[in-house]
PDB file of C-alpha atoms and ligand atoms in Angstrom:
ATOM      1  CA  UNK A   1      19.375  -8.283  -6.876  1.00 91.00           C
ATOM      2  CA  UNK A   2      16.016  -7.135  -5.567  1.00 95.00           C
ATOM      3  CA  UNK A   3      15.291  -4.813  -8.509  1.00 96.00           C
ATOM      4  CA  UNK A   4      16.157  -7.507 -11.084  1.00 96.00           C
ATOM      5  CA  UNK A   5      13.926  -9.935  -9.221  1.00 95.00           C
ATOM      6  CA  UNK A   6      10.865  -7.555  -9.381  1.00 95.00           C
ATOM      7  CA  UNK A   7      11.640  -6.423 -12.893  1.00 96.00           C
ATOM      8  CA  UNK A   8      11.596 -10.066 -13.924  1.00 95.00           C
ATOM      9  CA  UNK A   9       8.224 -10.638 -12.226  1.00 94.00           C
ATOM     10  CA  UNK A  10       6.684  -7.645 -14.007  1.00 95.00           C
ATOM     11  CA  UNK A  11       8.400  -8.340 -17.355  1.00 94.00           C
ATOM     12  CA  UNK A  12       5.959 -11.005 -18.547  1.00 84.00           C
ATOM     13  CA  UNK A  13       3.156  -8.372 -18.617  1.00 71.00           C
ATOM     14  CA  UNK A  14       0.649 -10.959 -17.403  1.00 71.00           C
ATOM     15  CA  UNK A  15      -0.358  -9.098 -14.269  1.00 80.00           C
ATOM     16  CA  UNK A  16      -3.355  -6.808 -13.825  1.00 86.00           C
ATOM     17  CA  UNK A  17      -2.976  -3.936 -11.358  1.00 92.00           C
ATOM     18  CA  UNK A  18      -4.272  -4.895  -7.891  1.00 94.00           C
ATOM     19  CA  UNK A  19      -6.534  -2.425  -6.133  1.00 96.00           C
ATOM     20  CA  UNK A  20      -6.560  -2.849  -2.360  1.00 98.00           C
ATOM     21  CA  UNK A  21     -10.124  -3.282  -1.067  1.00 98.00           C
ATOM     22  CA  UNK A  22      -9.239  -1.208   1.972  1.00 98.00           C
ATOM     23  CA  UNK A  23      -9.022   1.713  -0.467  1.00 98.00           C
ATOM     24  CA  UNK A  24     -11.783   0.855  -2.926  1.00 98.00           C
ATOM     25  CA  UNK A  25     -14.284   0.327  -0.064  1.00 98.00           C
ATOM     26  CA  UNK A  26     -13.408   3.542   1.604  1.00 98.00           C
ATOM     27  CA  UNK A  27     -13.076   6.129  -1.241  1.00 98.00           C
ATOM     28  CA  UNK A  28     -15.568   8.241   0.708  1.00 98.00           C
ATOM     29  CA  UNK A  29     -12.853   8.926   3.303  1.00 98.00           C
ATOM     30  CA  UNK A  30     -10.493  10.522   0.832  1.00 98.00           C
ATOM     31  CA  UNK A  31      -9.959  14.326   0.796  1.00 98.00           C
ATOM     32  CA  UNK A  32     -11.338  16.072  -2.320  1.00 97.00           C
ATOM     33  CA  UNK A  33      -7.923  17.352  -3.110  1.00 97.00           C
ATOM     34  CA  UNK A  34      -4.365  16.845  -1.848  1.00 98.00           C
ATOM     35  CA  UNK A  35      -1.327  14.752  -2.298  1.00 98.00           C
ATOM     36  CA  UNK A  36      -1.296  10.962  -2.212  1.00 98.00           C
ATOM     37  CA  UNK A  37       1.525   8.360  -2.307  1.00 98.00           C
ATOM     38  CA  UNK A  38       1.213   4.753  -3.441  1.00 98.00           C
ATOM     39  CA  UNK A  39       4.246   3.152  -1.763  1.00 98.00           C
ATOM     40  CA  UNK A  40       5.749   0.048  -3.303  1.00 98.00           C
ATOM     41  CA  UNK A  41       3.093   0.559  -5.886  1.00 98.00           C
ATOM     42  CA  UNK A  42       3.944  -2.203  -8.335  1.00 97.00           C
ATOM     43  CA  UNK A  43       1.609  -1.703 -11.368  1.00 97.00           C
ATOM     44  CA  UNK A  44      -0.053   1.041  -9.433  1.00 97.00           C
ATOM     45  CA  UNK A  45      -3.687  -0.015  -9.202  1.00 98.00           C
ATOM     46  CA  UNK A  46      -4.040   2.124  -6.099  1.00 98.00           C
ATOM     47  CA  UNK A  47      -2.237   5.059  -7.649  1.00 98.00           C
ATOM     48  CA  UNK A  48      -4.590   4.996 -10.688  1.00 98.00           C
ATOM     49  CA  UNK A  49      -7.576   4.890  -8.355  1.00 98.00           C
ATOM     50  CA  UNK A  50      -6.280   7.782  -6.324  1.00 98.00           C
ATOM     51  CA  UNK A  51      -5.615   9.849  -9.425  1.00 98.00           C
ATOM     52  CA  UNK A  52      -9.157   9.119 -10.650  1.00 98.00           C
ATOM     53  CA  UNK A  53     -10.382  10.580  -7.395  1.00 98.00           C
ATOM     54  CA  UNK A  54      -8.679  13.852  -8.270  1.00 98.00           C
ATOM     55  CA  UNK A  55      -5.665  13.595  -5.969  1.00 98.00           C
ATOM     56  CA  UNK A  56      -2.126  14.513  -7.009  1.00 98.00           C
ATOM     57  CA  UNK A  57      -0.371  11.130  -6.928  1.00 98.00           C
ATOM     58  CA  UNK A  58       3.140   9.909  -6.486  1.00 98.00           C
ATOM     59  CA  UNK A  59       3.858   6.212  -7.079  1.00 98.00           C
ATOM     60  CA  UNK A  60       7.149   4.703  -5.873  1.00 98.00           C
ATOM     61  CA  UNK A  61       8.623   1.301  -6.452  1.00 98.00           C
ATOM     62  CA  UNK A  62      11.900  -0.412  -6.913  1.00 98.00           C
ATOM     63  CA  UNK A  63      10.872  -1.898 -10.362  1.00 97.00           C
ATOM     64  CA  UNK A  64      11.438   0.271 -13.397  1.00 97.00           C
ATOM     65  CA  UNK A  65       9.428  -2.270 -15.429  1.00 97.00           C
ATOM     66  CA  UNK A  66       6.374  -1.929 -13.131  1.00 97.00           C
ATOM     67  CA  UNK A  67       6.626   1.881 -13.174  1.00 97.00           C
ATOM     68  CA  UNK A  68       6.814   1.886 -16.971  1.00 96.00           C
ATOM     69  CA  UNK A  69       3.610  -0.245 -17.178  1.00 95.00           C
ATOM     70  CA  UNK A  70       1.984   2.196 -14.791  1.00 96.00           C
ATOM     71  CA  UNK A  71       2.955   5.259 -16.864  1.00 96.00           C
ATOM     72  CA  UNK A  72       1.455   3.626 -19.896  1.00 95.00           C
ATOM     73  CA  UNK A  73      -1.802   2.941 -18.031  1.00 95.00           C
ATOM     74  CA  UNK A  74      -1.877   6.472 -16.689  1.00 96.00           C
ATOM     75  CA  UNK A  75      -1.429   7.915 -20.206  1.00 97.00           C
ATOM     76  CA  UNK A  76      -4.156   5.763 -21.610  1.00 95.00           C
ATOM     77  CA  UNK A  77      -6.519   6.964 -18.856  1.00 96.00           C
ATOM     78  CA  UNK A  78      -5.297  10.555 -19.224  1.00 97.00           C
ATOM     79  CA  UNK A  79      -4.162  10.623 -15.593  1.00 98.00           C
ATOM     80  CA  UNK A  80      -1.015  12.163 -14.176  1.00 96.00           C
ATOM     81  CA  UNK A  81       1.089  10.085 -11.837  1.00 98.00           C
ATOM     82  CA  UNK A  82       4.607  11.079 -10.721  1.00 98.00           C
ATOM     83  CA  UNK A  83       6.545   7.743 -10.682  1.00 98.00           C
ATOM     84  CA  UNK A  84       9.839   7.318  -8.871  1.00 98.00           C
ATOM     85  CA  UNK A  85      12.144   4.308  -8.936  1.00 98.00           C
ATOM     86  CA  UNK A  86      13.521   3.951  -5.416  1.00 98.00           C
ATOM     87  CA  UNK A  87      14.890   1.426  -3.018  1.00 98.00           C
ATOM     88  CA  UNK A  88      12.873   2.199  -0.028  1.00 98.00           C
ATOM     89  CA  UNK A  89      14.682   3.142   3.210  1.00 98.00           C
ATOM     90  CA  UNK A  90      13.410   5.455   5.928  1.00 98.00           C
ATOM     91  CA  UNK A  91      15.527   8.353   4.786  1.00 98.00           C
ATOM     92  CA  UNK A  92      13.880   8.314   1.300  1.00 98.00           C
ATOM     93  CA  UNK A  93      10.514   9.437   2.818  1.00 98.00           C
ATOM     94  CA  UNK A  94       9.950  13.208   3.171  1.00 98.00           C
ATOM     95  CA  UNK A  95       8.412  14.665   6.282  1.00 98.00           C
ATOM     96  CA  UNK A  96       4.906  16.081   6.416  1.00 98.00           C
ATOM     97  CA  UNK A  97       4.167  15.803   2.718  1.00 98.00           C
ATOM     98  CA  UNK A  98       1.210  13.533   2.032  1.00 98.00           C
ATOM     99  CA  UNK A  99      -2.475  13.678   2.773  1.00 98.00           C
ATOM    100  CA  UNK A 100      -2.908  10.050   1.916  1.00 98.00           C
ATOM    101  CA  UNK A 101      -0.478   7.106   1.795  1.00 98.00           C
ATOM    102  CA  UNK A 102      -1.559   3.736   0.484  1.00 98.00           C
ATOM    103  CA  UNK A 103       0.431   0.569   0.917  1.00 98.00           C
ATOM    104  CA  UNK A 104      -0.705  -2.813  -0.267  1.00 98.00           C
ATOM    105  CA  UNK A 105       0.991  -6.170  -0.241  1.00 97.00           C
ATOM    106  CA  UNK A 106       4.336  -4.775   1.041  1.00 98.00           C
ATOM    107  CA  UNK A 107       5.743  -4.903   4.476  1.00 98.00           C
ATOM    108  CA  UNK A 108       8.941  -3.343   5.784  1.00 98.00           C
ATOM    109  CA  UNK A 109       8.623  -2.643   9.475  1.00 98.00           C
ATOM    110  CA  UNK A 110      11.751  -0.395   9.503  1.00 98.00           C
ATOM    111  CA  UNK A 111       9.750   2.097   7.429  1.00 98.00           C
ATOM    112  CA  UNK A 112       6.763   2.602   9.888  1.00 98.00           C
ATOM    113  CA  UNK A 113       8.054   5.691  11.668  1.00 98.00           C
ATOM    114  CA  UNK A 114       9.096   7.336   8.420  1.00 98.00           C
ATOM    115  CA  UNK A 115       5.653   6.604   6.889  1.00 98.00           C
ATOM    116  CA  UNK A 116       3.880   8.216   9.786  1.00 98.00           C
ATOM    117  CA  UNK A 117       6.263  11.243   9.578  1.00 98.00           C
ATOM    118  CA  UNK A 118       5.540  11.571   5.843  1.00 98.00           C
ATOM    119  CA  UNK A 119       1.839  12.078   6.571  1.00 98.00           C
ATOM    120  CA  UNK A 120       0.531  15.591   7.079  1.00 98.00           C
ATOM    121  CA  UNK A 121      -1.656  16.190  10.192  1.00 98.00           C
ATOM    122  CA  UNK A 122      -5.083  14.673   9.537  1.00 98.00           C
ATOM    123  CA  UNK A 123      -3.461  12.574   6.738  1.00 98.00           C
ATOM    124  CA  UNK A 124      -4.725   9.038   6.170  1.00 98.00           C
ATOM    125  CA  UNK A 125      -2.787   5.760   5.925  1.00 98.00           C
ATOM    126  CA  UNK A 126      -4.529   2.886   4.107  1.00 99.00           C
ATOM    127  CA  UNK A 127      -2.684  -0.367   4.564  1.00 98.00           C
ATOM    128  CA  UNK A 128      -3.447  -3.828   3.427  1.00 98.00           C
ATOM    129  CA  UNK A 129      -1.160  -6.824   3.478  1.00 98.00           C
ATOM    130  CA  UNK A 130      -0.797 -10.529   4.152  1.00 96.00           C
ATOM    131  CA  UNK A 131      -1.119 -12.075   7.586  1.00 96.00           C
ATOM    132  CA  UNK A 132       0.891 -14.940   9.051  1.00 94.00           C
ATOM    133  CA  UNK A 133      -2.313 -17.032   9.552  1.00 89.00           C
ATOM    134  CA  UNK A 134      -3.496 -16.607   5.914  1.00 89.00           C
ATOM    135  CA  UNK A 135      -5.707 -19.320   4.597  1.00 87.00           C
ATOM    136  CA  UNK A 136      -3.835 -20.286   1.382  1.00 87.00           C
ATOM    137  CA  UNK A 137      -0.604 -19.928  -0.530  1.00 86.00           C
ATOM    138  CA  UNK A 138      -1.292 -16.429  -1.828  1.00 87.00           C
ATOM    139  CA  UNK A 139       1.385 -13.931  -0.843  1.00 90.00           C
ATOM    140  CA  UNK A 140       4.809 -14.511   0.642  1.00 91.00           C
ATOM    141  CA  UNK A 141       5.827 -17.400   2.764  1.00 91.00           C
ATOM    142  CA  UNK A 142       8.704 -15.654   4.602  1.00 94.00           C
ATOM    143  CA  UNK A 143       7.280 -14.708   7.999  1.00 92.00           C
ATOM    144  CA  UNK A 144       9.286 -11.438   7.931  1.00 94.00           C
ATOM    145  CA  UNK A 145       6.801 -10.188   5.298  1.00 96.00           C
ATOM    146  CA  UNK A 146       3.695 -11.426   7.118  1.00 97.00           C
ATOM    147  CA  UNK A 147       1.736  -9.638   9.785  1.00 97.00           C
ATOM    148  CA  UNK A 148       1.136 -10.997  13.261  1.00 95.00           C
ATOM    149  CA  UNK A 149      -2.339 -10.883  14.686  1.00 96.00           C
ATOM    150  CA  UNK A 150      -3.394  -7.246  15.127  1.00 97.00           C
ATOM    151  CA  UNK A 151      -0.010  -6.033  14.181  1.00 98.00           C
ATOM    152  CA  UNK A 152      -0.879  -3.091  11.971  1.00 98.00           C
ATOM    153  CA  UNK A 153      -2.729  -1.135  14.718  1.00 98.00           C
ATOM    154  CA  UNK A 154       0.316  -1.756  16.964  1.00 98.00           C
ATOM    155  CA  UNK A 155       2.872  -0.696  14.339  1.00 98.00           C
ATOM    156  CA  UNK A 156       0.972   2.510  13.691  1.00 98.00           C
ATOM    157  CA  UNK A 157      -0.334   3.103  17.270  1.00 98.00           C
ATOM    158  CA  UNK A 158       0.565   6.863  17.251  1.00 98.00           C
ATOM    159  CA  UNK A 159      -2.186   7.199  14.528  1.00 98.00           C
ATOM    160  CA  UNK A 160      -5.872   7.345  15.421  1.00 98.00           C
ATOM    161  CA  UNK A 161      -7.481   4.112  14.383  1.00 98.00           C
ATOM    162  CA  UNK A 162     -10.198   4.680  11.761  1.00 98.00           C
ATOM    163  CA  UNK A 163     -10.772   1.114  10.488  1.00 98.00           C
ATOM    164  CA  UNK A 164      -9.397  -2.373  11.101  1.00 98.00           C
ATOM    165  CA  UNK A 165     -10.333  -5.753   9.633  1.00 98.00           C
ATOM    166  CA  UNK A 166      -8.690  -9.081  10.237  1.00 97.00           C
ATOM    167  CA  UNK A 167     -11.220 -11.973   9.913  1.00 94.00           C
ATOM    168  CA  UNK A 168      -8.654 -14.762  10.687  1.00 85.00           C
ATOM    169  CA  UNK A 169     -10.496 -18.026  10.864  1.00 88.00           C
ATOM    170  CA  UNK A 170     -13.786 -16.993  12.389  1.00 92.00           C
ATOM    171  CA  UNK A 171     -17.018 -18.298  10.947  1.00 94.00           C
ATOM    172  CA  UNK A 172     -17.638 -19.248   7.298  1.00 95.00           C
ATOM    173  CA  UNK A 173     -14.180 -19.358   5.711  1.00 94.00           C
ATOM    174  CA  UNK A 174     -15.674 -19.225   2.224  1.00 94.00           C
ATOM    175  CA  UNK A 175     -16.433 -15.548   2.721  1.00 95.00           C
ATOM    176  CA  UNK A 176     -14.328 -12.491   3.363  1.00 94.00           C
ATOM    177  CA  UNK A 177     -10.640 -11.735   2.840  1.00 94.00           C
ATOM    178  CA  UNK A 178      -8.935 -14.384   4.961  1.00 94.00           C
ATOM    179  CA  UNK A 179      -5.391 -13.668   3.789  1.00 95.00           C
ATOM    180  CA  UNK A 180      -4.917  -9.980   4.546  1.00 97.00           C
ATOM    181  CA  UNK A 181      -5.438  -7.410   7.274  1.00 97.00           C
ATOM    182  CA  UNK A 182      -6.871  -4.060   6.339  1.00 98.00           C
ATOM    183  CA  UNK A 183      -6.139  -0.910   8.340  1.00 98.00           C
ATOM    184  CA  UNK A 184      -6.864   2.809   8.028  1.00 98.00           C
ATOM    185  CA  UNK A 185      -5.282   5.321  10.506  1.00 98.00           C
ATOM    186  CA  UNK A 186      -5.306   9.100  10.709  1.00 98.00           C
ATOM    187  CA  UNK A 187      -2.412  11.304  11.857  1.00 98.00           C
ATOM    188  CA  UNK A 188      -3.579  13.259  14.896  1.00 97.00           C
ATOM    189  CA  UNK A 189      -2.857  16.875  15.594  1.00 92.00           C
ATOM    190  CA  UNK A 190       0.104  17.056  17.892  1.00 74.00           C
TER     191      UNK A 190
HETATM  192  C1  SAM B   1       3.626  -7.768  -3.908  1.00 71.24           C
HETATM  193  S1  SAM B   1       4.085  -6.330  -4.737  1.00 71.24           S
HETATM  194  C2  SAM B   1       2.728  -5.238  -4.374  1.00 71.24           C
HETATM  195  C3  SAM B   1       2.570  -4.180  -5.382  1.00 71.24           C
HETATM  196  C4  SAM B   1       1.280  -3.348  -5.221  1.00 71.24           C
HETATM  197  N1  SAM B   1       1.331  -2.522  -4.063  1.00 71.24           N
HETATM  198  C5  SAM B   1       0.029  -4.214  -5.222  1.00 71.24           C
HETATM  199  O1  SAM B   1      -0.698  -4.188  -4.243  1.00 71.24           O
HETATM  200  O2  SAM B   1      -0.159  -4.923  -6.176  1.00 71.24           O
HETATM  201  C6  SAM B   1       5.397  -5.614  -3.810  1.00 71.24           C
HETATM  202  C7  SAM B   1       6.020  -4.436  -4.508  1.00 71.24           C
HETATM  203  O3  SAM B   1       7.036  -3.923  -3.628  1.00 71.24           O
HETATM  204  C8  SAM B   1       8.116  -3.517  -4.415  1.00 71.24           C
HETATM  205  N2  SAM B   1       9.368  -3.533  -3.596  1.00 71.24           N
HETATM  206  C9  SAM B   1       9.829  -4.622  -2.898  1.00 71.24           C
HETATM  207  N3  SAM B   1      10.913  -4.217  -2.196  1.00 71.24           N
HETATM  208  C10 SAM B   1      11.063  -2.847  -2.401  1.00 71.24           C
HETATM  209  C11 SAM B   1      11.990  -1.907  -1.929  1.00 71.24           C
HETATM  210  N4  SAM B   1      12.961  -2.281  -1.077  1.00 71.24           N
HETATM  211  N5  SAM B   1      11.896  -0.625  -2.318  1.00 71.24           N
HETATM  212  C12 SAM B   1      10.900  -0.332  -3.194  1.00 71.24           C
HETATM  213  N6  SAM B   1       9.975  -1.159  -3.670  1.00 71.24           N
HETATM  214  C13 SAM B   1      10.074  -2.455  -3.271  1.00 71.24           C
HETATM  215  C14 SAM B   1       8.181  -4.529  -5.585  1.00 71.24           C
HETATM  216  O4  SAM B   1       8.848  -4.067  -6.691  1.00 71.24           O
HETATM  217  C15 SAM B   1       6.684  -4.793  -5.812  1.00 71.24           C
HETATM  218  O5  SAM B   1       6.175  -3.993  -6.797  1.00 71.24           O
END
């Protein structure tokens, strides 16, 4: 069962929360207030970062264990994060609710339309995940969970492209994130 798998992964307590660089490098794009969602948050490094920035944060994941670690972290840092244990399907996402959605290291293409619908007008989507042509073993090996070249801008083409980075194998491979693509898009006014 998927939840048991992820609960098992988080049970050993050896992980540190991951913060996506597409978020940490672009904090200046965040609104000063508003509602943010860290989707498939895991230990919620992105959720903690968003809450530190003053946003009202929801953090959703299938793993109760991960969410419990996140709640402990939030309490230690005196931050409020509304966690929700959920098996993500398109119908679980509300419409027109979030000013910011962050997704890192998770890919379910069937959710893309619902993710865009969950953004408010002018809302921002920060997305960072593994590419098929990644350089090393980090991340999944199942191609279903790996992005094709330039796929994020295509999946979210109704959004206005704000930022995209995919270094692939150009130049000096010792530098830059060679495993993941980074994307920011903004929901346009209809
Ligand atoms: C590789 S982790 C990434 C976690 C976090 N976003 C990060 O960057 O560290 C993928 C996360 O997706 C969650 N997940 C996987 N399938 C899910 C599903 N169907 N519904 C909700 N969460 C899911 C897992 O529990 C796990 O925390």
